[in-house]
Coordinates of C-alpha atoms and ligand atoms in Angstrom, one line a residue:
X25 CA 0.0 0.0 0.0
X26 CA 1.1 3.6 -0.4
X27 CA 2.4 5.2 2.7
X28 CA -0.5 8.1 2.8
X29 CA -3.2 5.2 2.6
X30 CA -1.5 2.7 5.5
X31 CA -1.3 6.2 7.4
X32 CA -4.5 7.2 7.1
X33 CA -6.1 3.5 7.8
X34 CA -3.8 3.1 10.3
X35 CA -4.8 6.7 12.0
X36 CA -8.7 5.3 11.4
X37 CA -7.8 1.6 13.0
X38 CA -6.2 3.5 15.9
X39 CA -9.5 5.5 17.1
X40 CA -11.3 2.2 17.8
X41 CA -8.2 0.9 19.9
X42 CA -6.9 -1.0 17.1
X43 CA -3.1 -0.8 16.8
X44 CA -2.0 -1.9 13.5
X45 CA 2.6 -1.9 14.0
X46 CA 3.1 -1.3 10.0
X47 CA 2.1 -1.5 7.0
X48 CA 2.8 -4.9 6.4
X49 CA 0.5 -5.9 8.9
X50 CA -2.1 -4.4 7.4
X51 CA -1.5 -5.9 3.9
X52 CA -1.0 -9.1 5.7
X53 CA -4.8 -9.1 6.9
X54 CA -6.5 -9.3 3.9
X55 CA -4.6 -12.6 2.8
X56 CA -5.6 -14.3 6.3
X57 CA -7.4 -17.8 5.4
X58 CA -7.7 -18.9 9.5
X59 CA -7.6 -17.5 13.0
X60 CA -6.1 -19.1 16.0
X61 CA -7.4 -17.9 19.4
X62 CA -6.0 -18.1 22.1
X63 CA -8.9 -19.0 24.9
X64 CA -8.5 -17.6 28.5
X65 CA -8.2 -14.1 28.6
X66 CA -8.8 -14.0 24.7
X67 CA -12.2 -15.8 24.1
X68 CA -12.7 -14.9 28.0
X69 CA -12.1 -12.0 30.2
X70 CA -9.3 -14.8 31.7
X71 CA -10.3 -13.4 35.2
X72 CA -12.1 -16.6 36.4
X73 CA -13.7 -17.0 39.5
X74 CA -13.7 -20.3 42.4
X75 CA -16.9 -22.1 41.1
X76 CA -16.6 -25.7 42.9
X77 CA -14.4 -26.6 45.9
X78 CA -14.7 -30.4 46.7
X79 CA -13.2 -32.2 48.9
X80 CA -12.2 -35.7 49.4
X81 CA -13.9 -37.4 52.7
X82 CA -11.9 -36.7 56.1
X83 CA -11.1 -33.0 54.2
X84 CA -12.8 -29.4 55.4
X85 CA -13.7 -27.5 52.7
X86 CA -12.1 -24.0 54.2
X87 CA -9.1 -26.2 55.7
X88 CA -8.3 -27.4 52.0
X89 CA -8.8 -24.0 50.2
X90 CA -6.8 -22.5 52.6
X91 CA -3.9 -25.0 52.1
X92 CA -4.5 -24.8 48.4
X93 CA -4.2 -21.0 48.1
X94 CA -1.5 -20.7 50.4
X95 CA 0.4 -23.0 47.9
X96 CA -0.9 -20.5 45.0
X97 CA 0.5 -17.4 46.7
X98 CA 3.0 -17.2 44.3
X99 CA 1.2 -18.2 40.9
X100 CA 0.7 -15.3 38.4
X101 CA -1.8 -17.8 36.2
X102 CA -5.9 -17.1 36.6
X103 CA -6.4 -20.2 38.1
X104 CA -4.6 -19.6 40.9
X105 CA -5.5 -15.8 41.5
X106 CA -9.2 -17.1 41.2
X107 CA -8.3 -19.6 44.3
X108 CA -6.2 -17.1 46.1
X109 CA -9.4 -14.4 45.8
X110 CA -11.5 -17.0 47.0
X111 CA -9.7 -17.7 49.8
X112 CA -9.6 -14.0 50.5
X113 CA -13.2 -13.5 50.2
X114 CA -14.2 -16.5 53.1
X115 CA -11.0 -14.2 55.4
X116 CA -9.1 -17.8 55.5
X117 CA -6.0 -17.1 57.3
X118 CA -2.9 -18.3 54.9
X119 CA 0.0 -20.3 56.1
X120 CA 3.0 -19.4 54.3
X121 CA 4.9 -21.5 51.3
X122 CA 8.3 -22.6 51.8
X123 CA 8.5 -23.5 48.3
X124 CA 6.8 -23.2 44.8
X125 CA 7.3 -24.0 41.5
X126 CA 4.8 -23.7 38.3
X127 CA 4.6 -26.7 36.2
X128 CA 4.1 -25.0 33.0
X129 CA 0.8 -25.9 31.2
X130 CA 0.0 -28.6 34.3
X131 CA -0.3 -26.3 37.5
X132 CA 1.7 -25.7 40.4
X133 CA 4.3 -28.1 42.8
X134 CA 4.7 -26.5 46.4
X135 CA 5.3 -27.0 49.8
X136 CA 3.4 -25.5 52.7
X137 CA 4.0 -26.3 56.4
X138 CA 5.2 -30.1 56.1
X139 CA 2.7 -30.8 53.5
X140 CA 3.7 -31.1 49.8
X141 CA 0.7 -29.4 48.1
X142 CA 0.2 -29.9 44.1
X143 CA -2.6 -28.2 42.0
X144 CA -3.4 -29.2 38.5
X145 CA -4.8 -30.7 36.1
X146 CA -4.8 -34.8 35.1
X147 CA -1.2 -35.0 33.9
X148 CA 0.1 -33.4 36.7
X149 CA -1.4 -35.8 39.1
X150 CA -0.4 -39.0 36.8
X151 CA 3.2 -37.6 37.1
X152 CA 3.2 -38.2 40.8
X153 CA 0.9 -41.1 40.7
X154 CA -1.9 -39.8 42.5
X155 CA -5.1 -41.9 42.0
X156 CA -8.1 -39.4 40.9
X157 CA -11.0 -41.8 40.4
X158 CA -12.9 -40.5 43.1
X159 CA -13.6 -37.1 41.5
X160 CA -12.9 -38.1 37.7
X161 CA -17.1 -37.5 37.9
X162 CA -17.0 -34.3 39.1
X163 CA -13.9 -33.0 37.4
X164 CA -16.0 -34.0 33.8
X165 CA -19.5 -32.4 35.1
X166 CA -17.2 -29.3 36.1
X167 CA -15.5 -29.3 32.0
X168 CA -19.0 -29.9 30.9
X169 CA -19.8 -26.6 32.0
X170 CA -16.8 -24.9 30.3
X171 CA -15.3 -24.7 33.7
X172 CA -11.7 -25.4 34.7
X173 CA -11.0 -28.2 37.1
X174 CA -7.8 -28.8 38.9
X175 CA -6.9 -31.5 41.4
X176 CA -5.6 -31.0 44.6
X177 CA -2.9 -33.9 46.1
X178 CA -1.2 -33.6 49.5
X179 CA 1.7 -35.6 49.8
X180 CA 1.0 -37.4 46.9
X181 CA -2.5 -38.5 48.3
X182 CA -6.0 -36.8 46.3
X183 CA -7.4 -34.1 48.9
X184 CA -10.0 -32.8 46.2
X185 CA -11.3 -30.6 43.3
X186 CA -11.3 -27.2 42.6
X187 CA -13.5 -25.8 39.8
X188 CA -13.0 -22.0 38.4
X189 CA -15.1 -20.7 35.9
X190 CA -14.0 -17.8 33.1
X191 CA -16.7 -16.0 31.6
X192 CA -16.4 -15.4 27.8
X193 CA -16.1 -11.4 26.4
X194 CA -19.6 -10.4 25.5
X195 CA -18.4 -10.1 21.8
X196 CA -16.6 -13.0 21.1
X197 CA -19.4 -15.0 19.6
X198 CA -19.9 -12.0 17.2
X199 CA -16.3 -11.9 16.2
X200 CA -16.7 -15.7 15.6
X201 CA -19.7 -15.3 13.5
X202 CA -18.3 -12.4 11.3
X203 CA -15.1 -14.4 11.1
X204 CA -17.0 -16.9 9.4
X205 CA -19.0 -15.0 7.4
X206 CA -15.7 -13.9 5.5
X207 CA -14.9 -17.3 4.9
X208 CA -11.7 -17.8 7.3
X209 CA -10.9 -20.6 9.1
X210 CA -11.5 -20.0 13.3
X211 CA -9.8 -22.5 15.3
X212 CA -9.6 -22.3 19.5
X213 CA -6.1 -23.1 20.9
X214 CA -5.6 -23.8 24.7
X215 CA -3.5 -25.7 27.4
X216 CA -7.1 -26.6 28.9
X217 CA -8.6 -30.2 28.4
X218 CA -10.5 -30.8 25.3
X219 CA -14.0 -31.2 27.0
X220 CA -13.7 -27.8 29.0
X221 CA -12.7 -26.1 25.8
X222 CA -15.2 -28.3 23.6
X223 CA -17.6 -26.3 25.8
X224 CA -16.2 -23.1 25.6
X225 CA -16.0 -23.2 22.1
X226 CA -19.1 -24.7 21.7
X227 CA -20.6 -21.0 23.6
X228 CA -19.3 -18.9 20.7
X229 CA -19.5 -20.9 17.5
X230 CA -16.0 -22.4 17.4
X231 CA -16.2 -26.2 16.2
X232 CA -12.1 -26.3 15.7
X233 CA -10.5 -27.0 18.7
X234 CA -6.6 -27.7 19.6
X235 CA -6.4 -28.5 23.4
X236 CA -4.3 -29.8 25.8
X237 CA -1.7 -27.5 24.4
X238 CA 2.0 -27.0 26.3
X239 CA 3.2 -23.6 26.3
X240 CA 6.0 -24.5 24.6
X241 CA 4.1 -26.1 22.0
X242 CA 1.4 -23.3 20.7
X243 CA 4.1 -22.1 18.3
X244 CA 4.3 -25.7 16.4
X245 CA 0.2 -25.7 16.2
X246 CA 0.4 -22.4 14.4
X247 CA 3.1 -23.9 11.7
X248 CA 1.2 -27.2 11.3
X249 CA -1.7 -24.9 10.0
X250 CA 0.8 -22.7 8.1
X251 CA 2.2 -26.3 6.6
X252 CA -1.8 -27.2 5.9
X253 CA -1.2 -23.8 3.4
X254 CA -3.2 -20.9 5.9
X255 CA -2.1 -17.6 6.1
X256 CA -2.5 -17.5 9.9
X257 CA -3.3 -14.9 12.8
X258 CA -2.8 -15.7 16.2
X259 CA -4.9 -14.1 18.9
X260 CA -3.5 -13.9 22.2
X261 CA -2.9 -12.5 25.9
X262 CA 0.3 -14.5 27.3
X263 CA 3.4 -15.0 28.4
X264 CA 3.2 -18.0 27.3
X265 CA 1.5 -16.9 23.7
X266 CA 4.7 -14.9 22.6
X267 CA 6.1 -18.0 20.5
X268 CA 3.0 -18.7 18.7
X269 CA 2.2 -15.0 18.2
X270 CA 5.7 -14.4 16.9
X271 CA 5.5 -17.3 14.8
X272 CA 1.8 -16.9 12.9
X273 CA 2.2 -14.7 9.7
X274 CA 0.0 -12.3 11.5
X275 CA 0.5 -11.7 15.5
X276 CA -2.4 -9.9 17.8
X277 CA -2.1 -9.7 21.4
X278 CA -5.7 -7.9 23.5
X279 CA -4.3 -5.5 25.3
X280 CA -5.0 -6.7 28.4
X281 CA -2.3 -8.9 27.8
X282 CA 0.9 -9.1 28.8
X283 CA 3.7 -6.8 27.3
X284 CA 5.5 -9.7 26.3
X285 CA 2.8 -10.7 24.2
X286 CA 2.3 -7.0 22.7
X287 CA 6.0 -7.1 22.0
X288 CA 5.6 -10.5 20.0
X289 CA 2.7 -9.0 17.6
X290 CA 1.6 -6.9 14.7
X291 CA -1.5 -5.7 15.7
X292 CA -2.6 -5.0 19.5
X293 CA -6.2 -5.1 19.8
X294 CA -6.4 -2.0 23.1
X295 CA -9.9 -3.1 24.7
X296 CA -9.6 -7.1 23.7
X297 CA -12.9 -6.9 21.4
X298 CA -11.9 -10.0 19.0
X299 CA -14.2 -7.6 16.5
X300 CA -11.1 -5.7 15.7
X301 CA -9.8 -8.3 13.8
X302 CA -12.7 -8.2 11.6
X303 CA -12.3 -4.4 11.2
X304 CA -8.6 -4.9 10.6
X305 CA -9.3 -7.4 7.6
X306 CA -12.0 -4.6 6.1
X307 CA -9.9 -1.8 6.7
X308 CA -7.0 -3.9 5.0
X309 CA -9.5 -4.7 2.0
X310 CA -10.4 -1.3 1.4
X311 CA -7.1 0.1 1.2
X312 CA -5.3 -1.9 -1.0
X313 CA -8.3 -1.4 -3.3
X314 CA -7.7 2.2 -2.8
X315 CA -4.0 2.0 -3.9
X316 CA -4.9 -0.7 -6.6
Ligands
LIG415 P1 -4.2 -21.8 29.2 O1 -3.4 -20.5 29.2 O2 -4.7 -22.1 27.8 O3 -5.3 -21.8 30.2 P2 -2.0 -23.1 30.5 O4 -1.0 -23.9 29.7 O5 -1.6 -21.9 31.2 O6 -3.2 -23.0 29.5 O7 -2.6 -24.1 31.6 C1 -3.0 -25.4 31.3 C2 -3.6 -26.1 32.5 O8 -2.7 -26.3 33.5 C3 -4.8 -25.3 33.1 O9 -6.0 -25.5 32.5 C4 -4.8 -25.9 34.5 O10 -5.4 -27.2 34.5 C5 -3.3 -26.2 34.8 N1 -2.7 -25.1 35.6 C6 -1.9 -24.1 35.1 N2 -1.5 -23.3 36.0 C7 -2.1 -23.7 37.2 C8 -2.1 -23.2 38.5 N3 -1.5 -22.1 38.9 N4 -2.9 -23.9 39.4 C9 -3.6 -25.0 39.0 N5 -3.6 -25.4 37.8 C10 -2.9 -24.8 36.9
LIG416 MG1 -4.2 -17.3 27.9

């Protein structure tokens, strides 16, 4: 495009809090054939709240979600700021952690008092062996809902299930839908299990889903679509998106993202309506028609 007519529908983009880096990016949008999004804090507002706490018989239900966010002090992922607020709303008083560590894309490994406390999801209790049949019910009822559910194990026994549920941004469905309608592919990518995403994705019109996703393997799922022959967008708000945002021929991070994430992309969508990316695509349209 010529520089006066990138300017000028970059200047337009900008007033509805869509950031477009260059002009590349712009030109880039109108030869998109499918859109990855991420799905908490993209597809949702990713600020999820406690919706189940169950625990295992011979467990209190305050005693365990006190021992569980006292092990989540010093996690920076929703899951664990929806336990710690929870645990903050009942006034639990929090022992301290003498240790944590995140397990990236499986939950959190730390130790509180004399107890070893872990919090995640299914693979993350298979790596320490811990037996979950007694709340494999609950935990699928829980992703039936679209909500997250994470085990709890102290010292490597089950103590029970926590449940958070994320909300999804009032616009997404539309984005979805207009997405669609200009023929592009729109596929859901998440670290989350396949039914709580199924769900998710089933709430705004997504029937492509890629879940149980490492961190450190959202890039590859971008260049297996690029290898299918898509021109590729990825939408997303993490740390842990960076890669796959770098990596998609078109990279946009919602602004209530993380700056990593806004450093890894093209186009930074201010107020995280997913609409923008329709608007970026017309906008692209229209001026390379102009300079046509
Ligand atoms: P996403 O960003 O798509 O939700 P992540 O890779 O961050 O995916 O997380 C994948 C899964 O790991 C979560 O759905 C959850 O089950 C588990 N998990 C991650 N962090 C935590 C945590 N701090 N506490 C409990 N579970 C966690
Ligand atoms: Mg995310």
């Amino acid at each position: 495009a010529t520089p006066t007519a990138v300017m000028v529908g970059t200047g337009k983009a900008a007033e509805q809090g869509i950031l477009i880096g260059d002009g590349e990016a712009l030109e880039q949008a109108q030869r998109l054939t499918a859109v990855v999004l991420d799905k908490t804090g993209t597809i949702t507002t990713g600020r999820p709240s406690l919706a189940l706490l169950s625990p295992v018989p011979g467990w209190d239900a305050d005693e365990l979600l006190a021992l569980v966010a006292a092990a989540e002090a010093g996690s920076e992922h929703p899951v664990g700021e929806a336990i710690l607020a929870a645990a903050r709303d009942r006034g639990l008083d929090l022992p301290k952690a003498s240790h944590f560590e995140a397990v990236p894309g499986h939950g959190i490994d730390a130790t509180v008092g004399s107890q070893r406390v872990r919090v995640g999801n299914r693979a993350l209790m298979a790596s320490a062996a811990v037996d979950t049949a007694l709340l494999e019910t609950t935990a699928d009822a829980a992703a039936a809902d679209g909500q997250t559910a994470v085990f709890v194990a102290v010292d490597d026994a089950l103590a029970g299930l926590l449940a958070v549920a994320d909300t999804v941004r009032p616009e997404s469905a539309e984005a979805v839908a207009q997405l669609h309608a200009l023929g592009l592919e729109v596929w859901m990518l998440t670290g989350d299990t396949r039914a709580t995403a199924t769900a998710v994705a089933g709430q705004v019109g997504i029937d492509r889903v890629i879940a149980d996703v490492l961190p450190s393997q959202k890039a590859q799922q971008v260049q297996a679509l690029q290898a299918d022959g898509h021109v590729v967008a990825m939408c997303g708000d993490g740390i842990n998106d960076a890669p796959a945002l770098a990596q998609a021929d078109l990279g946009i991070a919602v602004g209530s993202g993380t700056d990593v994430a806004i450093a890894a992309s093209d186009i930074t969508l201010v107020g995280g309506d997913l609409r923008g990316i329709v608007s970026a695509i017309a906008l692209s349209r229209r001026t390379v028609t102009t300079i046509k």
